[in-house]
C-alpha positions as a printed Julia matrix, in Angstrom:
606×3 Matrix{Float64}:
 75.1   234.5   27.93
 74.98  230.7   27.92
 78.31  228.84  27.99
 78.21  226.68  24.88
 81.68  225.14  25.06
 83.04  222.78  27.67
 86.15  224.95  27.95
 83.99  227.95  28.88
 82.11  225.86  31.44
 85.37  224.66  32.98
 86.63  228.23  33.2
 83.37  229.36  34.83
 83.59  226.56  37.39
 87.16  227.53  38.25
 86.12  231.13  38.79
 83.32  229.96  41.1
 85.71  227.73  43.06
 88.18  230.59  43.39
 85.44  232.87  44.76
 84.67  230.24  47.42
 88.29  229.82  48.45
 88.42  226.25  47.12
 91.44  224.71  45.39
 89.45  222.02  43.62
 86.13  220.22  43.33
 84.96  216.65  42.68
 82.12  216.03  40.22
 80.57  212.52  40.14
 77.71  211.18  38.05
 75.28  210.97  40.93
 72.23  212.46  42.59
 70.98  212.67  46.16
 70.03  208.98  45.94
 73.32  207.63  44.52
 71.41  206.56  41.42
 73.12  205.07  38.39
 70.86  206.92  35.98
 70.04  210.44  37.13
 67.53  213.1   36.19
 68.45  215.86  33.76
 68.93  218.33  36.62
 71.7   216.11  38.06
 73.68  215.58  34.85
 76.44  217.86  36.11
 79.35  215.81  34.79
 77.87  215.62  31.28
 77.23  219.38  31.27
 80.76  220.18  32.41
 82.78  217.69  30.33
 80.57  216.23  27.58
 80.91  212.68  28.93
 77.74  210.69  28.29
 78.43  207.46  30.17
 76.56  206.28  33.24
 79.58  205.94  35.56
 82.43  208.39  35.96
 83.93  211.19  38.03
 85.9   214.34  37.3
 88.28  216.23  39.55
 88.94  219.88  38.72
 91.74  221.83  40.41
 91.18  225.57  40.53
 94.64  226.51  39.23
 94.67  225.79  35.46
 98.47  226.03  35.33
 98.91  222.84  37.32
 99.77  219.7   35.4
 97.46  217.89  35.47
 94.85  220.46  36.42
 91.84  218.14  35.95
 91.17  214.45  35.42
 88.39  212.09  34.3
 87.98  208.72  36.01
 86.15  205.87  34.23
 86.25  202.08  34.26
 87.04  199.74  31.36
 83.57  200.11  29.83
 84.29  203.71  28.89
 87.99  203.68  27.96
 87.26  204.56  24.35
 84.14  206.65  24.92
 85.77  209.07  27.34
 88.48  209.86  24.81
 85.9   210.58  22.15
 83.72  212.82  24.32
 86.06  214.55  26.77
 88.79  216.9   25.54
 92.19  215.57  26.57
 93.54  219.1   26.39
 91.81  219.86  29.67
 91.42  216.47  31.37
 93.84  213.63  32.01
 92.26  210.21  31.45
 92.42  207.89  34.47
 91.33  204.25  34.71
 89.35  202.76  37.59
 90.04  200.61  39.6
 93.75  201.03  38.83
 93.4   204.45  40.44
 90.59  206.53  41.93
 89.65  210.16  42.4
 90.62  209.95  46.07
 94.04  208.47  45.31
 94.63  210.98  42.52
 93.84  213.85  44.86
 96.35  212.52  47.36
 98.98  212.59  44.64
 98.07  215.8   42.79
 96.27  218.22  45.12
 98.49  221.14  46.19
 99.84  220.98  49.75
 97.37  222.62  52.12
 94.62  222.65  49.48
 90.91  222.81  50.25
 89.07  220.4   47.94
 85.31  220.82  47.78
 82.7   218.08  47.51
 78.91  217.92  47.61
 77.93  215.67  50.52
 74.6   214.97  48.8
 76.36  213.32  45.84
 78.99  211.09  47.5
 78.91  208.06  49.74
 80.47  208.13  53.2
 83.11  205.55  52.25
 84.34  207.78  49.44
 84.47  210.75  51.8
 86.57  208.78  54.28
 88.97  207.61  51.56
 89.35  211.12  50.12
 89.86  212.66  53.55
 92.6   210.17  54.35
 94.34  210.68  51.0
 94.28  214.46  51.33
 95.33  214.48  54.97
 98.57  212.81  53.94
 99.28  215.91  51.82
 98.25  218.36  54.52
 95.14  219.1   52.45
 91.47  218.97  53.45
 88.16  217.82  52.01
 85.49  220.49  52.45
 81.72  220.01  52.18
 80.18  222.8   50.11
 76.99  224.71  50.78
 75.26  224.54  47.41
 76.89  222.8   44.47
 79.3   225.1   42.51
 78.17  223.54  39.22
 74.6   224.64  39.95
 75.87  228.18  40.5
 77.3   228.43  36.96
 74.9   226.13  35.05
 72.58  228.87  33.84
 69.98  226.74  32.05
 70.03  223.81  34.46
 66.76  221.83  34.28
 64.58  221.62  37.38
 63.74  218.26  39.0
 60.78  216.55  37.36
 57.38  217.58  38.76
 55.61  214.49  37.32
 53.19  212.68  39.64
 54.19  209.42  41.3
 52.35  206.37  39.96
 50.79  203.44  41.76
 52.28  200.04  40.85
 49.41  197.6   41.17
 49.78  194.76  43.68
 48.72  192.38  40.91
 52.0   193.23  39.15
 54.12  193.52  42.3
 52.99  190.18  43.69
 53.06  191.5   47.26
 51.45  194.47  48.96
 53.37  197.42  50.34
 51.89  196.62  53.75
 53.44  193.15  53.68
 56.8   194.54  52.58
 56.77  197.16  55.31
 55.89  194.46  57.85
 58.99  192.52  56.76
 61.13  195.63  57.21
 59.56  196.11  60.64
 60.57  192.57  61.62
 64.08  193.21  60.31
 64.38  196.39  62.41
 62.98  194.76  65.55
 65.35  191.79  65.26
 68.3   194.21  65.27
 67.05  196.47  68.01
 66.64  199.38  65.59
 64.01  202.11  65.66
 64.11  203.12  62.0
 65.97  202.83  58.72
 66.64  205.5   56.11
 65.89  204.34  52.57
 67.09  206.77  49.92
 67.72  204.57  46.87
 64.88  205.38  44.46
 64.32  201.83  43.27
 64.2   200.61  46.89
 61.51  203.18  47.68
 59.58  202.22  44.54
 59.72  198.54  45.48
 58.85  199.03  49.16
 55.83  201.26  48.55
 54.74  199.74  45.21
 55.02  203.05  43.42
 56.71  204.08  40.21
 57.36  207.35  38.41
 58.82  209.12  35.4
 61.36  211.39  37.09
 64.45  209.63  35.72
 64.81  208.55  32.12
 65.09  204.78  31.67
 64.23  203.99  35.32
 60.57  204.27  36.43
 61.06  205.93  39.82
 59.82  209.01  41.69
 62.17  211.42  43.5
 61.58  210.81  47.2
 62.99  209.53  50.5
 61.6   207.08  53.04
 62.18  206.58  56.74
 60.68  203.22  57.71
 59.94  202.61  61.4
 59.94  199.5   63.56
 56.19  199.82  64.14
 55.51  199.21  60.42
 54.78  202.83  59.58
 56.84  204.97  57.25
 57.42  208.6   56.34
 57.53  209.33  52.62
 59.25  212.61  51.73
 58.07  213.64  48.29
 57.23  216.91  46.52
 53.61  217.95  46.96
 52.92  218.13  43.21
 53.73  214.42  42.9
 51.07  213.29  45.31
 47.74  212.27  43.76
 44.54  211.05  45.45
 45.26  207.58  44.02
 48.67  207.57  45.67
 47.25  208.63  49.04
 44.62  205.91  48.88
 47.21  203.33  47.83
 49.6   204.16  50.68
 46.97  204.38  53.41
 47.29  205.93  56.86
 50.4   203.99  57.86
 52.54  205.95  55.39
 52.79  209.59  56.36
 53.36  211.85  53.35
 55.78  214.7   54.05
 57.2   217.43  51.78
 60.48  216.38  50.18
 62.0   219.61  51.49
 61.32  218.41  55.06
 63.65  215.39  54.78
 66.58  216.98  56.6
 64.4   218.21  59.45
 62.76  214.76  59.52
 66.14  213.13  60.06
 66.7   215.65  62.84
 63.68  214.22  64.68
 65.45  210.86  65.04
 67.56  212.16  67.9
 68.23  209.44  70.46
 67.0   206.71  68.08
 68.95  203.74  66.73
 68.8   204.25  62.98
 70.27  202.17  60.18
 71.55  203.56  56.9
 73.27  201.79  54.02
 76.7   203.27  53.25
 76.49  201.86  49.71
 73.16  203.52  48.96
 72.84  206.59  51.19
 74.89  209.74  50.59
 77.31  211.14  53.15
 74.9   213.97  53.96
 72.42  211.48  55.42
 75.03  210.18  57.85
 76.22  213.68  58.71
 72.65  214.86  59.39
 71.83  211.86  61.58
 75.09  212.29  63.47
 74.41  215.98  64.05
 70.91  215.14  65.28
 72.26  212.78  67.93
 70.96  209.55  66.42
 72.89  206.32  66.9
 73.84  205.24  63.38
 74.09  201.55  62.55
 75.53  200.78  59.12
 73.47  198.0   57.57
 72.52  197.03  54.05
 69.21  198.54  52.94
 66.7   195.87  54.07
 64.82  196.02  50.77
 67.86  195.19  48.6
 67.83  191.42  48.87
 64.05  190.82  48.82
 63.82  193.17  45.82
 66.43  191.07  44.01
 64.65  187.78  44.73
 61.64  187.95  42.42
 58.42  186.42  43.66
 56.37  184.1   41.39
 54.2   186.97  40.11
 57.28  189.01  39.17
 58.85  185.97  37.49
 55.7   185.41  35.44
 55.68  189.1   34.54
 59.27  188.9   33.38
 58.43  185.98  31.08
 55.54  188.0   29.66
 57.81  190.99  29.11
 60.36  188.8   27.34
 57.71  187.42  25.02
 56.61  190.94  24.1
 60.16  192.19  23.72
 61.25  189.13  21.76
 58.68  189.86  19.08
 59.94  193.43  18.75
 63.59  192.38  18.56
 62.81  189.61  16.06
 60.91  192.0   13.83
 63.85  194.39  14.04
 66.41  191.71  13.17
 64.34  190.68  10.15
 64.08  194.33   9.06
 67.83  194.69   9.51
 68.49  191.6    7.38
 66.6   193.27   4.52
 67.67  196.89   4.91
 71.18  196.55   6.34
 72.9   195.22   3.21
 71.61  198.21   1.19
 74.17  200.45   2.91
 71.62  203.08   3.91
 70.91  202.18   7.55
 72.72  204.23  10.18
 73.31  203.51  13.86
 70.77  206.19  14.67
 68.11  205.03  12.24
 68.54  201.42  13.39
 68.15  202.47  17.05
 65.03  204.49  16.18
 63.53  201.59  14.23
 64.06  199.19  17.11
 62.39  201.66  19.46
 59.44  201.87  17.08
 59.08  198.08  16.99
 58.98  198.02  20.8
 56.3   200.7   20.83
 54.24  198.69  18.34
 54.54  195.38  20.15
 53.57  196.13  23.75
 52.84  198.57  26.57
 56.27  200.17  26.43
 56.71  202.83  29.12
 60.34  203.66  28.33
 63.58  202.09  27.2
 65.48  200.47  30.06
 68.68  202.3   29.0
 69.95  204.26  26.03
 70.29  201.81  23.14
 73.88  200.87  22.3
 73.79  200.83  18.51
 77.36  200.31  17.31
 78.63  199.66  13.8
 82.19  198.58  13.09
 84.66  200.49  15.29
 81.93  202.08  17.42
 80.89  198.6   18.57
 84.34  198.22  20.13
 83.24  200.67  22.85
 81.13  198.46  25.18
 78.88  201.3   26.36
 78.92  203.4   23.21
 76.09  205.9   22.98
 75.06  206.9   19.47
 74.49  210.55  18.62
 73.81  212.48  15.43
 77.5   213.42  15.33
 78.88  209.92  15.9
 76.32  207.87  13.94
 77.97  205.63  11.34
 76.35  203.89   8.39
 76.13  200.11   8.66
 78.58  198.99   5.99
 77.88  195.71   4.15
 80.25  192.91   5.18
 80.78  194.27   8.7
 79.75  193.72  12.32
 76.86  195.54  14.01
 76.15  195.32  17.76
 72.87  196.38  19.35
 72.3   196.29  23.11
 68.85  197.47  24.15
 65.92  196.95  26.45
 62.44  198.06  27.39
 60.49  199.0   30.49
 57.1   197.29  30.56
 54.73  197.27  33.58
 55.26  193.51  33.83
 59.05  193.54  33.57
 62.36  195.03  32.45
 64.29  193.64  29.48
 67.93  193.8   28.34
 69.24  192.0   25.26
 72.32  192.22  23.06
 72.67  190.77  19.6
 75.69  191.0   17.31
 74.84  190.74  13.63
 76.79  190.31  10.41
 75.61  192.91   7.89
 75.61  191.7    4.29
 75.25  188.57   2.24
 78.92  187.61   2.12
 80.7   185.22   4.45
 81.88  186.74   7.76
 85.62  187.04   8.32
 87.18  183.95   9.92
 88.54  186.0   12.85
 85.12  187.49  13.54
 83.49  184.06  13.51
 86.15  182.71  15.86
 85.7   185.53  18.36
 81.91  185.42  18.12
 81.86  181.68  18.73
 84.15  181.96  21.77
 81.82  184.62  23.21
 78.84  182.37  22.41
 80.49  179.42  24.17
 80.99  181.57  27.25
 77.38  182.7   27.23
 76.18  179.1   26.88
 78.52  177.97  29.69
 76.82  180.37  32.12
 73.35  179.47  30.86
 74.04  175.73  31.35
 75.79  176.07  34.72
 74.61  174.18  37.77
 76.04  175.09  41.13
 75.55  174.4   44.84
 73.86  176.72  47.29
 76.28  179.37  48.48
 77.87  179.95  45.06
 78.39  183.58  44.11
 78.79  185.38  40.79
 82.52  185.77  41.22
 82.88  181.98  41.25
 80.96  181.6   37.96
 82.65  184.37  35.98
 85.55  182.28  34.64
 83.07  179.93  32.96
 82.26  182.75  30.53
 85.84  183.9   29.94
 87.62  180.54  29.59
 87.27  180.25  25.81
 88.68  183.74  25.26
 91.38  183.25  27.87
 92.53  180.1   26.11
 93.7   182.23  23.16
 94.95  185.19  25.19
 91.82  187.39  25.0
 89.43  188.92  27.54
 86.86  191.71  28.03
 86.96  194.63  30.46
 83.44  194.46  31.91
 81.45  192.18  34.12
 79.69  189.11  32.75
 76.32  189.74  34.37
 74.33  192.22  36.45
 71.06  191.95  38.33
 67.88  193.21  36.66
 64.82  194.75  38.33
 61.11  194.14  37.92
 59.88  197.26  36.08
 62.74  198.98  37.87
 66.45  199.5   37.33
 68.04  197.5   34.53
 71.17  197.34  36.72
 70.1   196.02  40.1
 72.17  194.66  42.96
 73.3   192.97  45.01
 74.1   190.04  42.73
 76.63  190.2   39.91
 78.7   187.86  37.76
 82.18  189.29  37.37
 85.82  188.96  38.33
 85.98  188.82  42.12
 89.11  190.98  42.11
 89.28  194.65  41.17
 86.55  195.94  43.44
 83.58  194.69  41.4
 80.75  195.06  43.89
 78.29  192.21  44.21
 80.49  189.35  43.02
 80.54  187.89  46.56
 76.73  187.86  46.83
 75.29  184.35  47.04
 73.0   183.6   44.1
 69.47  182.79  45.26
 66.47  181.31  43.5
 64.4   184.11  41.97
 67.3   186.41  41.14
 67.5   187.65  37.55
 70.87  188.39  35.95
 72.23  189.18  32.54
 74.58  186.74  30.81
 76.72  188.85  28.49
 80.34  188.01  27.7
 81.96  189.98  24.88
 85.05  190.72  22.85
 86.21  194.1   21.53
 88.91  194.86  18.99
 89.65  198.56  19.24
 89.1   200.47  16.01
 87.52  197.5   14.22
 84.55  195.73  15.8
 82.85  194.59  18.99
 80.96  191.41  19.88
 78.56  190.77  22.74
 75.72  188.28  23.16
 73.33  188.81  26.04
 70.35  186.97  27.44
 68.66  187.4   30.82
 68.65  184.37  33.1
 66.64  183.44  36.2
 68.17  181.48  39.08
 66.03  178.4   39.74
 66.36  175.23  41.86
 67.87  172.1   40.31
 67.21  168.61  41.65
 69.48  165.58  41.28
 69.02  162.02  42.44
 71.37  161.45  45.36
 72.28  165.16  45.59
 74.46  166.16  48.53
 72.59  169.46  49.03
 70.71  172.26  47.33
 71.69  173.09  43.76
 70.7   175.82  41.34
 70.79  176.53  37.63
 69.4   179.1   35.24
 66.27  179.48  33.15
 67.0   181.55  30.06
 64.34  184.26  29.81
 65.32  186.22  26.71
 63.82  184.98  23.45
 65.27  186.17  20.14
 67.42  184.47  17.49
 71.22  184.63  17.55
 73.01  185.19  14.23
 73.87  181.68  13.01
 76.07  183.05  10.21
 78.65  184.1   12.8
 78.97  180.65  14.36
 82.04  178.51  13.69
 80.4   175.12  14.13
 83.76  173.36  14.47
 84.34  175.15  17.79
 81.07  174.02  19.38
 80.74  170.84  21.45
 77.75  168.5   21.06
 76.31  169.85  24.33
 76.62  173.43  23.09
 74.94  172.56  19.81
 72.15  170.86  21.76
 71.7   174.02  23.85
 71.58  176.2   20.7
 68.99  173.96  19.06
 66.79  173.74  22.17
 67.0   177.51  22.7
 66.01  178.33  19.13
 63.21  175.77  19.17
 61.82  177.62  22.19
 62.25  180.99  20.46
 60.28  179.7   17.51
 57.61  178.2   19.76
 57.04  181.38  21.8
 57.87  184.15  19.34
 56.95  182.45  16.09
 53.33  181.98  17.14
 53.01  185.8   17.35
 54.38  186.42  13.85
 53.25  185.77  10.31
 54.29  186.34   6.72
 57.9   187.13   5.79
 58.99  187.72   9.37
 57.8   184.29  10.5
 59.4   182.61   7.48
 62.67  184.38   8.26
 62.5   183.35  11.92
 61.86  179.73  10.98
 65.05  179.77   8.91
 67.03  181.31  11.79
 65.77  178.67  14.19
 66.63  175.6   12.1
 68.88  173.18  14.03
 72.62  173.61  13.54
């Protein structure tokens, strides 16, 4: 009999843990590649708890009489969502980074307890932190043989068998051979024999391949060991390998069964091998250590070159934005007509936007689940609409839609906040919207010297909210891939404190980031405005060094009805007018009829 309630699933897990002699277990949202978005087979946390976010962890203690006996750990993006989706009767809600699963275990695990973890789902740094926290209680962290969730998840999906796809060099802008040669040089310069690359988007970038194994991210389940001689071993399931892929990879990439990865690591005995502790799971390190390899912890050598887009990728991103901008503009026009009728729901709006994207270009997938939030649902920054939660867009209210598409030429991500109805927006809403807008413009207009990182820019976006005692609990910007992950490191714009990874990364020409400040009033409304921006060189007469700025890539109108003009400076108004003139120039030429007339009105100067 299938377990159809989360309480029954929790009980079944506890029985499994008890049978294994474990006093608890840690369940992250992760897979063997430490991916942000994971395949259906790896959605263990969602199956157990009902939580639908993309970042979170649960800890379950075997004894249900303990208080607390289980806990959910999420960051500020999911503070509201976790309470809506996860039953507080069974799980305590914990906020990251104020606490962590490791710290909580140190405080709540029974003395002498054995706490299980799956070494294929956690990073080595987490393992070290959890071991230290538990040791202080006389407890131990124990690696499990086979995940206990898998043992009780009766209808667990199997990993995708879909074939891997070749990503043409004409879209990648550089051949896999050239990329592997660069990795070879990197290894040789450090006296290394090989590097283990397990992040799926890194593998996709290095070998110029893509796939459909993970929703929203076009990657193929696989591992790579790249060698100093320029060759590589690709570990991938046999059914994924096509003649086209073999021809594309050539003789220098040896194709091995995915199941042979562990034994392949075992063959690196006596070798100096690098692995990235931020991107490779603990099991990789444990296997290499057991094999007798010398492990050198280094950042995955593909991370930075993948983040710095070459001219072909930059051109592809502009093409993708032009395609996507037409779809979003058509949607916003449709919403302006249908929204005030009081019949559009969050779900129907999300579906309509998806349809517009399918009509406007070679859409391969969405880049993430559309955040379609009306009224109070918009106050949850990463709200995920469902049939059960879908609200109707009420006239004279706020609607927020954050969405994106995966096109072969690029990945898009855009947020627009819209006033539904013909009446005047509330003064408070206009004030908050305009302060968010000012922050977005401040980042877009920023110029900064070489060596500047995202943590140093973050306050530019928050200053106008801070000045009236307001803030938002998420980062201001994340990196974006090229027909890859919509959230791509290492660069990030965010508060440098609080453990926000990537904020110390120097911003380099060619990097793409989002620019997305926001404001959220719990139970009432949420506001976010997001464009993608490209780091580009800036030149000044008499400059004392290298400087950079941003090219705004995203092209779609921003709701002018929500702007309090009295709060904008002349420079901000000039930016608005120039931006909308460009939107009209690029997007307007692809439209006609009522949609074009509507866009022309939206793009009139302030």
